[in-house]
Coordinates of C-alpha atoms and ligand atoms in Angstrom, one line a residue:
X1 CA 0.0 0.0 0.0
X2 CA 1.3 3.5 -0.8
X3 CA 2.5 5.7 2.0
X4 CA 1.3 9.2 2.6
X5 CA 2.9 11.8 4.8
X6 CA 1.1 13.2 7.8
X7 CA 2.0 15.6 10.6
X8 CA 2.1 14.1 14.1
X9 CA 2.0 16.5 17.0
X10 CA 2.1 15.8 20.8
X11 CA 0.6 19.0 22.2
X12 CA 0.4 20.8 25.4
X13 CA 3.9 22.3 25.4
X14 CA 4.2 26.1 25.4
X15 CA 6.3 27.4 22.5
X16 CA 9.4 29.2 23.6
X17 CA 12.3 30.8 21.9
X18 CA 13.2 32.8 18.8
X19 CA 12.1 32.2 15.2
X20 CA 12.7 34.0 11.9
X21 CA 10.0 34.7 9.4
X22 CA 10.3 33.6 5.8
X23 CA 9.7 35.8 2.7
X24 CA 6.0 36.3 1.8
X25 CA 4.3 33.7 -0.3
X26 CA 1.8 36.1 -1.8
X27 CA 4.5 38.6 -2.8
X28 CA 6.7 35.9 -4.3
X29 CA 4.0 34.4 -6.4
X30 CA 3.4 37.8 -8.1
X31 CA 7.0 38.9 -8.3
X32 CA 8.3 35.7 -9.9
X33 CA 6.1 36.1 -13.0
X34 CA 6.7 39.9 -13.0
X35 CA 10.5 39.2 -13.3
X36 CA 9.9 38.2 -16.9
X37 CA 9.0 41.8 -17.7
X38 CA 12.6 42.9 -16.8
X39 CA 13.9 41.6 -20.2
X40 CA 17.2 40.9 -18.4
X41 CA 18.2 38.5 -15.6
X42 CA 16.9 39.3 -12.1
X43 CA 17.8 37.8 -8.7
X44 CA 15.1 37.4 -6.1
X45 CA 16.2 37.0 -2.5
X46 CA 14.4 35.8 0.6
X47 CA 11.9 33.6 -1.4
X48 CA 10.2 31.0 0.7
X49 CA 11.1 27.4 -0.3
X50 CA 7.4 26.3 -0.7
X51 CA 5.4 24.3 -3.2
X52 CA 3.8 27.4 -4.9
X53 CA 7.3 28.9 -5.6
X54 CA 8.5 25.5 -7.0
X55 CA 5.5 25.3 -9.3
X56 CA 6.1 28.8 -10.6
X57 CA 9.7 27.9 -11.3
X58 CA 8.4 25.1 -13.5
X59 CA 5.9 27.5 -15.2
X60 CA 8.7 30.0 -16.0
X61 CA 10.9 27.2 -17.4
X62 CA 8.0 26.0 -19.5
X63 CA 7.6 29.5 -21.2
X64 CA 11.4 29.5 -21.9
X65 CA 13.0 31.3 -19.0
X66 CA 16.2 29.9 -17.4
X67 CA 15.7 29.6 -13.6
X68 CA 17.9 28.6 -10.7
X69 CA 16.5 28.3 -7.2
X70 CA 18.7 27.6 -4.2
X71 CA 19.1 28.8 -0.7
X72 CA 15.9 31.0 -0.9
X73 CA 17.4 32.8 -3.9
X74 CA 16.0 32.6 -7.4
X75 CA 17.9 33.7 -10.5
X76 CA 15.6 34.3 -13.5
X77 CA 16.9 34.9 -17.0
X78 CA 13.9 35.8 -19.2
X79 CA 15.8 36.4 -22.5
X80 CA 14.8 33.0 -24.0
X81 CA 11.0 33.3 -23.2
X82 CA 9.2 32.1 -26.3
X83 CA 5.8 30.7 -25.3
X84 CA 2.5 32.4 -24.4
X85 CA 0.7 29.4 -23.0
X86 CA 0.8 27.5 -19.6
X87 CA -0.1 23.9 -19.3
X88 CA -3.2 23.0 -17.2
X89 CA -1.3 20.6 -15.0
X90 CA 0.8 23.5 -13.7
X91 CA -1.7 26.3 -13.8
X92 CA -4.3 24.4 -11.8
X93 CA -1.9 23.8 -8.9
X94 CA -2.1 27.3 -7.6
X95 CA -4.1 30.6 -7.6
X96 CA -1.3 32.9 -8.8
X97 CA -0.7 31.1 -12.1
X98 CA -3.1 33.7 -13.7
X99 CA -0.5 36.4 -13.1
X100 CA 1.2 35.0 -16.2
X101 CA -1.6 36.4 -18.3
X102 CA -0.8 40.1 -18.1
X103 CA 2.9 39.3 -18.2
X104 CA 2.6 37.3 -21.4
X105 CA 0.2 39.9 -22.8
X106 CA 2.9 42.5 -22.4
X107 CA 5.6 40.3 -23.9
X108 CA 3.7 38.7 -26.8
X109 CA 0.4 40.6 -27.0
X110 CA -1.4 37.3 -26.3
X111 CA -1.7 34.7 -23.5
X112 CA -3.5 31.3 -23.1
X113 CA -3.6 30.3 -19.4
X114 CA -5.9 27.7 -17.8
X115 CA -8.1 29.0 -15.0
X116 CA -6.1 28.9 -11.8
X117 CA -6.5 26.5 -8.9
X118 CA -5.9 27.4 -5.3
X119 CA -7.7 26.8 -2.0
X120 CA -11.3 25.7 -2.0
X121 CA -12.7 28.4 0.2
X122 CA -15.8 29.5 -1.8
X123 CA -16.3 31.1 -5.2
X124 CA -13.3 33.0 -6.4
X125 CA -14.6 35.0 -9.4
X126 CA -12.2 36.9 -11.7
X127 CA -14.6 39.4 -13.1
X128 CA -12.6 42.4 -11.8
X129 CA -9.4 41.1 -13.3
X130 CA -11.1 40.6 -16.7
X131 CA -12.5 44.2 -16.4
X132 CA -9.0 45.6 -15.6
X133 CA -7.4 44.0 -18.7
X134 CA -10.4 45.0 -21.0
X135 CA -10.4 48.6 -19.8
X136 CA -6.8 48.8 -21.0
X137 CA -7.9 47.6 -24.4
X138 CA -6.9 43.9 -24.2
X139 CA -9.4 41.2 -25.3
X140 CA -9.9 38.7 -22.5
X141 CA -12.4 35.9 -21.9
X142 CA -12.7 32.6 -20.2
X143 CA -13.3 29.8 -22.7
X144 CA -14.2 26.2 -22.1
X145 CA -11.9 23.5 -23.3
X146 CA -14.7 20.9 -23.4
X147 CA -12.7 17.9 -24.5
X148 CA -10.2 18.4 -21.6
X149 CA -12.8 19.5 -19.1
X150 CA -11.3 22.8 -17.9
X151 CA -11.6 26.5 -18.6
X152 CA -8.9 28.8 -19.8
X153 CA -8.2 32.5 -20.0
X154 CA -7.6 33.6 -23.5
X155 CA -6.2 37.2 -23.8
X156 CA -5.3 39.0 -27.0
X157 CA -4.4 42.5 -28.3
X158 CA -1.9 43.2 -25.6
X159 CA 0.3 45.2 -28.0
X160 CA -2.5 47.9 -28.2
X161 CA -3.1 48.3 -24.5
X162 CA -3.4 52.0 -23.4
X163 CA -3.4 53.4 -19.9
X164 CA -6.8 54.4 -18.4
X165 CA -8.6 54.8 -15.2
X166 CA -9.8 51.4 -13.8
X167 CA -12.2 51.5 -10.9
X168 CA -12.5 48.2 -9.1
X169 CA -15.8 47.1 -7.6
X170 CA -14.0 45.9 -4.5
X171 CA -10.3 46.2 -3.5
X172 CA -9.4 42.7 -4.9
X173 CA -5.8 41.7 -4.4
X174 CA -5.8 39.6 -7.6
X175 CA -7.5 42.3 -9.8
X176 CA -5.1 45.0 -8.5
X177 CA -2.0 42.8 -9.2
X178 CA -3.3 41.7 -12.6
X179 CA -4.2 45.2 -13.7
X180 CA -0.9 46.6 -12.4
X181 CA 1.1 43.9 -14.3
X182 CA -0.8 44.7 -17.5
X183 CA -0.5 48.5 -17.1
X184 CA 3.3 48.3 -17.0
X185 CA 3.1 47.3 -20.7
X186 CA 0.3 49.7 -21.6
X187 CA 1.0 53.1 -23.3
X188 CA 0.5 56.0 -21.0
X189 CA -1.0 56.4 -17.5
X190 CA -3.2 53.9 -15.8
X191 CA -4.9 54.8 -12.5
X192 CA -6.3 51.9 -10.4
X193 CA -8.9 53.2 -8.1
X194 CA -10.3 51.3 -5.0
X195 CA -7.1 49.2 -5.3
X196 CA -6.1 46.6 -2.7
X197 CA -3.6 47.9 -0.1
X198 CA -2.1 44.6 1.1
X199 CA 1.7 44.4 1.8
X200 CA 2.2 42.1 -1.1
X201 CA 0.6 44.6 -3.5
X202 CA 3.2 47.2 -2.3
X203 CA 6.0 44.7 -2.5
X204 CA 5.1 44.0 -6.2
X205 CA 5.0 47.7 -7.0
X206 CA 8.4 48.1 -5.3
X207 CA 9.9 45.3 -7.3
X208 CA 8.4 46.6 -10.6
X209 CA 9.9 50.0 -9.8
X210 CA 13.3 48.3 -9.1
X211 CA 13.2 46.9 -12.6
X212 CA 12.4 50.2 -14.2
X213 CA 8.6 50.7 -14.0
X214 CA 7.1 53.9 -12.7
X215 CA 4.4 53.2 -10.1
X216 CA 3.2 55.5 -7.4
X217 CA 0.6 55.1 -4.6
X218 CA 0.7 51.4 -4.0
X219 CA -0.6 50.9 -0.4
X220 CA -3.3 53.5 -1.0
X221 CA -6.6 53.1 -2.8
X222 CA -5.2 55.0 -5.9
X223 CA -2.3 53.4 -7.8
X224 CA -0.8 55.3 -10.8
X225 CA 1.3 53.4 -13.3
X226 CA 3.1 55.1 -16.2
X227 CA 3.5 52.2 -18.7
X228 CA 6.2 51.2 -21.2
X229 CA 9.2 52.4 -19.3
X230 CA 12.6 51.0 -20.1
X231 CA 12.9 47.9 -18.0
X232 CA 16.1 46.2 -16.8
X233 CA 17.4 43.5 -14.4
X234 CA 17.7 44.0 -10.7
X235 CA 18.3 42.2 -7.4
X236 CA 15.3 42.4 -5.0
X237 CA 14.5 41.0 -1.6
X238 CA 11.0 39.8 -0.8
X239 CA 9.2 41.3 2.2
X240 CA 8.6 39.1 5.3
X241 CA 5.4 37.1 5.2
X242 CA 2.6 38.8 7.1
X243 CA 0.5 35.6 7.3
X244 CA 3.4 33.4 8.5
X245 CA 4.2 36.0 11.1
X246 CA 0.6 36.0 12.3
X247 CA 0.4 32.2 12.3
X248 CA 3.5 32.2 14.6
X249 CA 2.1 34.9 16.8
X250 CA -1.2 33.0 17.2
X251 CA 0.6 29.7 17.8
X252 CA 2.7 31.3 20.5
X253 CA -0.3 32.9 22.2
X254 CA -2.4 29.7 21.9
X255 CA 0.2 27.5 23.6
X256 CA 0.7 30.2 26.3
X257 CA 4.3 30.6 25.1
X258 CA 7.0 33.1 25.1
X259 CA 8.3 33.7 21.6
X260 CA 10.3 36.3 19.7
X261 CA 9.4 36.5 16.0
X262 CA 12.4 37.9 14.2
X263 CA 12.6 39.6 10.9
X264 CA 9.0 40.6 10.8
X265 CA 7.3 43.9 9.9
X266 CA 5.3 44.8 13.1
X267 CA 3.5 47.5 11.1
X268 CA 1.8 44.9 8.9
X269 CA 0.5 43.1 12.0
X270 CA -1.4 45.9 13.7
X271 CA -4.9 44.3 13.2
X272 CA -3.8 41.0 14.7
X273 CA -1.8 42.7 17.5
X274 CA -4.8 44.7 18.5
X275 CA -6.9 41.5 18.8
X276 CA -4.3 39.6 20.7
X277 CA -4.0 42.5 23.2
X278 CA -7.8 42.5 23.6
X279 CA -7.6 38.7 24.3
X280 CA -5.1 39.4 27.1
X281 CA -1.8 38.4 25.3
X282 CA 1.2 40.6 25.9
X283 CA 2.5 41.8 22.5
X284 CA 5.5 44.0 22.2
X285 CA 7.7 45.0 19.2
X286 CA 10.6 46.9 18.0
X287 CA 11.7 47.6 14.4
X288 CA 11.7 44.0 13.2
X289 CA 10.9 41.7 16.1
X290 CA 7.6 40.9 17.7
X291 CA 7.6 39.5 21.3
X292 CA 4.6 37.4 22.4
X293 CA 4.2 36.5 26.1
X294 CA 1.1 34.6 27.2
X295 CA 1.0 33.6 30.9
X296 CA 0.2 30.0 32.0
X297 CA -1.6 30.5 35.2
X298 CA -5.4 30.1 35.5
X299 CA -5.7 33.9 35.8
X300 CA -3.9 34.2 32.5
X301 CA -6.6 32.4 30.5
X302 CA -7.2 34.2 27.2
X303 CA -10.4 36.3 27.0
X304 CA -13.1 35.7 24.4
X305 CA -13.1 38.3 21.6
X306 CA -15.0 39.1 18.3
X307 CA -13.2 39.3 15.0
X308 CA -14.3 40.3 11.6
X309 CA -12.2 39.8 8.5
X310 CA -11.6 42.7 6.2
X311 CA -9.2 43.9 3.5
X312 CA -5.9 45.4 4.6
X313 CA -5.4 47.1 7.0
X314 CA -8.3 45.2 8.6
X315 CA -8.0 41.7 10.1
X316 CA -6.8 39.4 7.3
X317 CA -9.0 36.5 6.2
X318 CA -5.8 34.4 5.9
X319 CA -5.4 34.6 9.7
X320 CA -9.1 33.9 10.5
X321 CA -8.6 30.1 10.6
X322 CA -5.5 30.2 12.9
X323 CA -7.3 32.7 15.1
X324 CA -10.4 30.4 15.4
X325 CA -8.1 27.6 16.6
X326 CA -6.6 29.9 19.3
X327 CA -10.1 31.0 20.4
X328 CA -11.4 27.5 21.0
X329 CA -10.2 27.7 24.7
X330 CA -10.5 31.5 25.2
X331 CA -13.1 32.8 27.5
X332 CA -15.1 30.8 30.1
X333 CA -16.0 27.2 29.5
X334 CA -18.8 27.5 32.2
X335 CA -20.4 30.6 30.7
X336 CA -21.8 29.9 27.2
X337 CA -22.7 33.6 26.8
X338 CA -19.1 34.4 26.8
X339 CA -18.3 33.2 23.4
X340 CA -16.1 34.5 20.7
X341 CA -17.8 35.4 17.4
X342 CA -15.7 35.4 14.2
X343 CA -17.2 36.8 11.0
X344 CA -15.8 36.0 7.6
X345 CA -16.5 38.8 5.1
X346 CA -14.1 38.0 2.3
X347 CA -14.8 34.3 1.4
X348 CA -18.2 32.5 1.5
X349 CA -16.9 29.2 2.7
X350 CA -13.9 29.4 5.0
X351 CA -15.2 27.7 8.1
X352 CA -15.3 24.1 6.8
X353 CA -12.3 23.3 9.0
X354 CA -14.3 24.0 12.2
X355 CA -15.7 20.4 11.8
X356 CA -12.1 19.2 12.3
X357 CA -11.6 21.4 15.4
X358 CA -14.9 20.1 16.8
X359 CA -13.5 16.5 16.4
X360 CA -10.8 17.7 18.9
X361 CA -13.4 18.8 21.4
X362 CA -14.0 22.4 20.3
X363 CA -17.5 23.7 20.4
X364 CA -18.0 25.8 17.3
X365 CA -21.3 26.5 15.6
X366 CA -21.5 28.0 12.2
X367 CA -24.4 30.4 11.4
X368 CA -25.1 33.4 9.2
X369 CA -25.1 31.4 5.9
X370 CA -21.7 29.9 6.7
X371 CA -20.1 33.3 7.4
X372 CA -20.2 33.4 11.3
X373 CA -18.5 31.1 13.8
X374 CA -19.7 31.1 17.4
X375 CA -16.9 29.7 19.5
X376 CA -17.9 28.5 22.9
X377 CA -14.9 28.1 25.1
X378 CA -13.9 24.5 26.1
X379 CA -11.5 23.6 28.9
X380 CA -9.1 21.9 26.5
X381 CA -8.6 20.3 23.0
X382 CA -7.8 16.6 22.8
X383 CA -5.6 15.2 20.0
X384 CA -7.1 13.0 17.4
X385 CA -7.0 12.3 13.6
X386 CA -7.9 15.4 11.6
X387 CA -7.3 16.8 8.1
X388 CA -6.2 20.1 6.6
X389 CA -9.1 21.2 4.4
X390 CA -7.0 24.0 2.8
X391 CA -3.7 25.9 3.4
X392 CA -4.6 28.2 6.3
X393 CA -7.0 25.6 7.7
X394 CA -3.9 23.4 7.9
X395 CA -2.1 26.1 9.9
X396 CA -5.2 26.2 12.2
X397 CA -5.0 22.4 12.7
X398 CA -1.3 22.6 13.6
X399 CA -2.0 25.3 16.2
X400 CA -4.9 23.1 17.6
X401 CA -2.5 20.2 17.7
X402 CA 0.1 22.2 19.6
X403 CA -2.6 23.3 22.1
X404 CA -4.2 19.8 22.5
X405 CA -3.6 17.1 25.1
X406 CA -2.3 14.0 23.5
X407 CA -1.4 13.2 19.9
X408 CA -2.9 14.9 16.8
X409 CA -2.3 13.5 13.4
X410 CA -3.0 15.8 10.5
X411 CA -3.5 14.5 6.9
X412 CA -3.4 16.5 3.6
X413 CA -0.1 18.1 4.6
X414 CA 0.4 19.1 0.9
X415 CA -2.0 22.0 1.5
X416 CA 0.2 23.3 4.4
X417 CA 3.4 22.9 2.3
X418 CA 2.0 25.1 -0.4
X419 CA 2.5 28.1 1.9
X420 CA 4.6 27.4 4.9
X421 CA 8.4 26.8 4.7
X422 CA 10.0 24.2 7.0
X423 CA 7.0 24.1 9.3
X424 CA 8.2 21.1 11.2
X425 CA 11.7 22.5 11.8
X426 CA 10.4 25.9 12.7
X427 CA 8.0 24.6 15.4
X428 CA 10.6 22.1 16.6
X429 CA 13.0 24.9 17.2
X430 CA 10.4 26.5 19.5
X431 CA 10.2 23.3 21.5
X432 CA 7.2 21.7 19.9
X433 CA 6.9 17.9 19.6
X434 CA 6.1 17.7 15.9
X435 CA 7.2 15.4 13.2
X436 CA 6.4 14.3 9.7
X437 CA 5.4 10.6 9.6
X438 CA 4.4 8.2 6.9
X439 CA 1.3 6.1 7.1
X440 CA -0.4 3.6 4.8
X441 CA -2.8 5.4 2.4
X442 CA -6.0 3.8 3.6
X443 CA -8.3 6.8 3.1
Ligands
EPU501 N1 -13.7 39.0 -5.8 C1 -14.7 39.1 -6.8 N2 -14.3 39.3 -8.1 C2 -13.0 39.4 -8.5 C3 -12.0 39.3 -7.5 C4 -12.4 39.1 -6.2 O1 -15.9 39.1 -6.5 O2 -12.7 39.6 -9.7 C5 -14.1 38.8 -4.4 C6 -14.4 37.4 -4.2 O3 -15.4 37.2 -3.2 C7 -13.1 36.9 -3.6 C8 -12.7 38.1 -2.7 O4 -13.1 39.2 -3.5 O5 -13.3 35.7 -2.9 C9 -11.2 38.3 -2.4 O6 -10.5 38.2 -3.6 P1 -9.1 38.8 -3.9 O7 -9.0 39.0 -5.3 O8 -8.8 39.9 -3.0 O9 -8.2 37.6 -3.4 P2 -7.2 36.7 -4.3 O10 -6.3 37.6 -5.1 O11 -7.9 35.6 -5.0 C10 -5.4 36.9 -2.5 C11 -4.5 35.9 -1.7 C12 -5.3 35.1 -0.8 C13 -6.0 36.0 0.2 C14 -6.8 37.1 -0.6 C15 -7.4 38.1 0.3 C16 -2.8 35.4 -3.4 C17 -2.2 34.4 -4.3 N3 -3.9 35.0 -2.7 O12 -6.3 36.1 -3.2 O13 -4.5 34.2 -0.1 O14 -6.9 35.3 1.0 O15 -5.9 37.8 -1.5 O16 -6.5 38.8 1.1 O17 -2.3 36.5 -3.2 C18 -3.8 32.3 1.1 O18 -2.7 32.8 1.1 O19 -4.1 31.3 1.8 C19 -4.8 33.0 0.3 C20 -6.0 32.4 0.0

């Protein structure tokens, strides 16, 4: 029988020590395709060694780039790029594969890229992205490839793109990035209004400026892009990962630990920090370290809190699931009125993982059309067999496993490896009893 890898955690130990944050996944997956626009070799530093980055390396090689990736550094030579299509087997492994569309549109005037994959957390429409490209004058539509049972994005007329004002219906990260990447190759000025303000949007703009683009206003709702500048190679270091930082902060707090998170950007973490302080966790920071102290006495029990996900600088949806794990034991187990309420405003279906937490003894009810989790505090979680239902749900299960009494075994680790670098080694270095095991594939 085939073996599959699972995470095994013996919980109940507070995390203690110092840990460094990796480079941001969601920056990396935009900046790697963007490097093709440089026309000359680029070196990207501080890239996380995660599955999504490895898949993008394959995609870049497929379209003809030379790529080397070692020790978190990627060298990309785009001079041999000669294809404008991406195979479905690669595109469907991740969300960000569609960032190749505006890049190939700029290089060849055309692109054929299958609809992207990514986490199953509800509908993820791309209407705003299509609108952005079309406003600039490209033709773009989603076509069915009936014989192969998938849809692909077909984009044309990239050579005639002209800058314009693009007003997004909502500050979508994907639409902002896709429009920015197309605008770099469009003649004249593009203004993206109601743009996403996430740190990875700013990081992409900084990278594009480093290779010659002229972009101003990233991080505000209005981004201005003057297209068709002379582009060139550069060396660029990816920003620290906001979501990994937050996952580590929540894991430290949830295990009542004492952890220094090094190489972080405290400024990106303000929404989470405010909620942790409200829950009774001590959070301090200096320029690039965050210190989490959560006491272990009965009087230090975390308080119940309410959280609503929003676009940046609000509370990030990608930390909603790890936050729910931490809140399973926050508040009073004897007073059901004192529950935490977590409301998911970005995705329609990002609470599926709460069934897994309930298997560990949590008491979570989902209401509000699947958008609201009512978390009644329980005394403790108890380890059992659970699965990661998507990437950040996987992070939530790891936190739950670290909190729980006894042994937790988590399957579907490939979801976790899409976005977290060296998760086993990192948590082990903080004293966790966590290991990757192999078991018969009997599921
Ligand atoms: N939306 C639309 N139409 C669009 C685009 C978005 O209706 O054309 C709505 C949808 O409801 C969608 C929501 O807006 O579900 C958020 O979409 P957005 O475009 O902002 O998200 P994304 O670009 O698909 C990125 C991250 C996600 C993160 C979201 C929100 C990448 C590769 N992915 O997704 O990260 O949750 O922004 O911050 O950057 C993760 O890392 O686990 C992850 C899912």
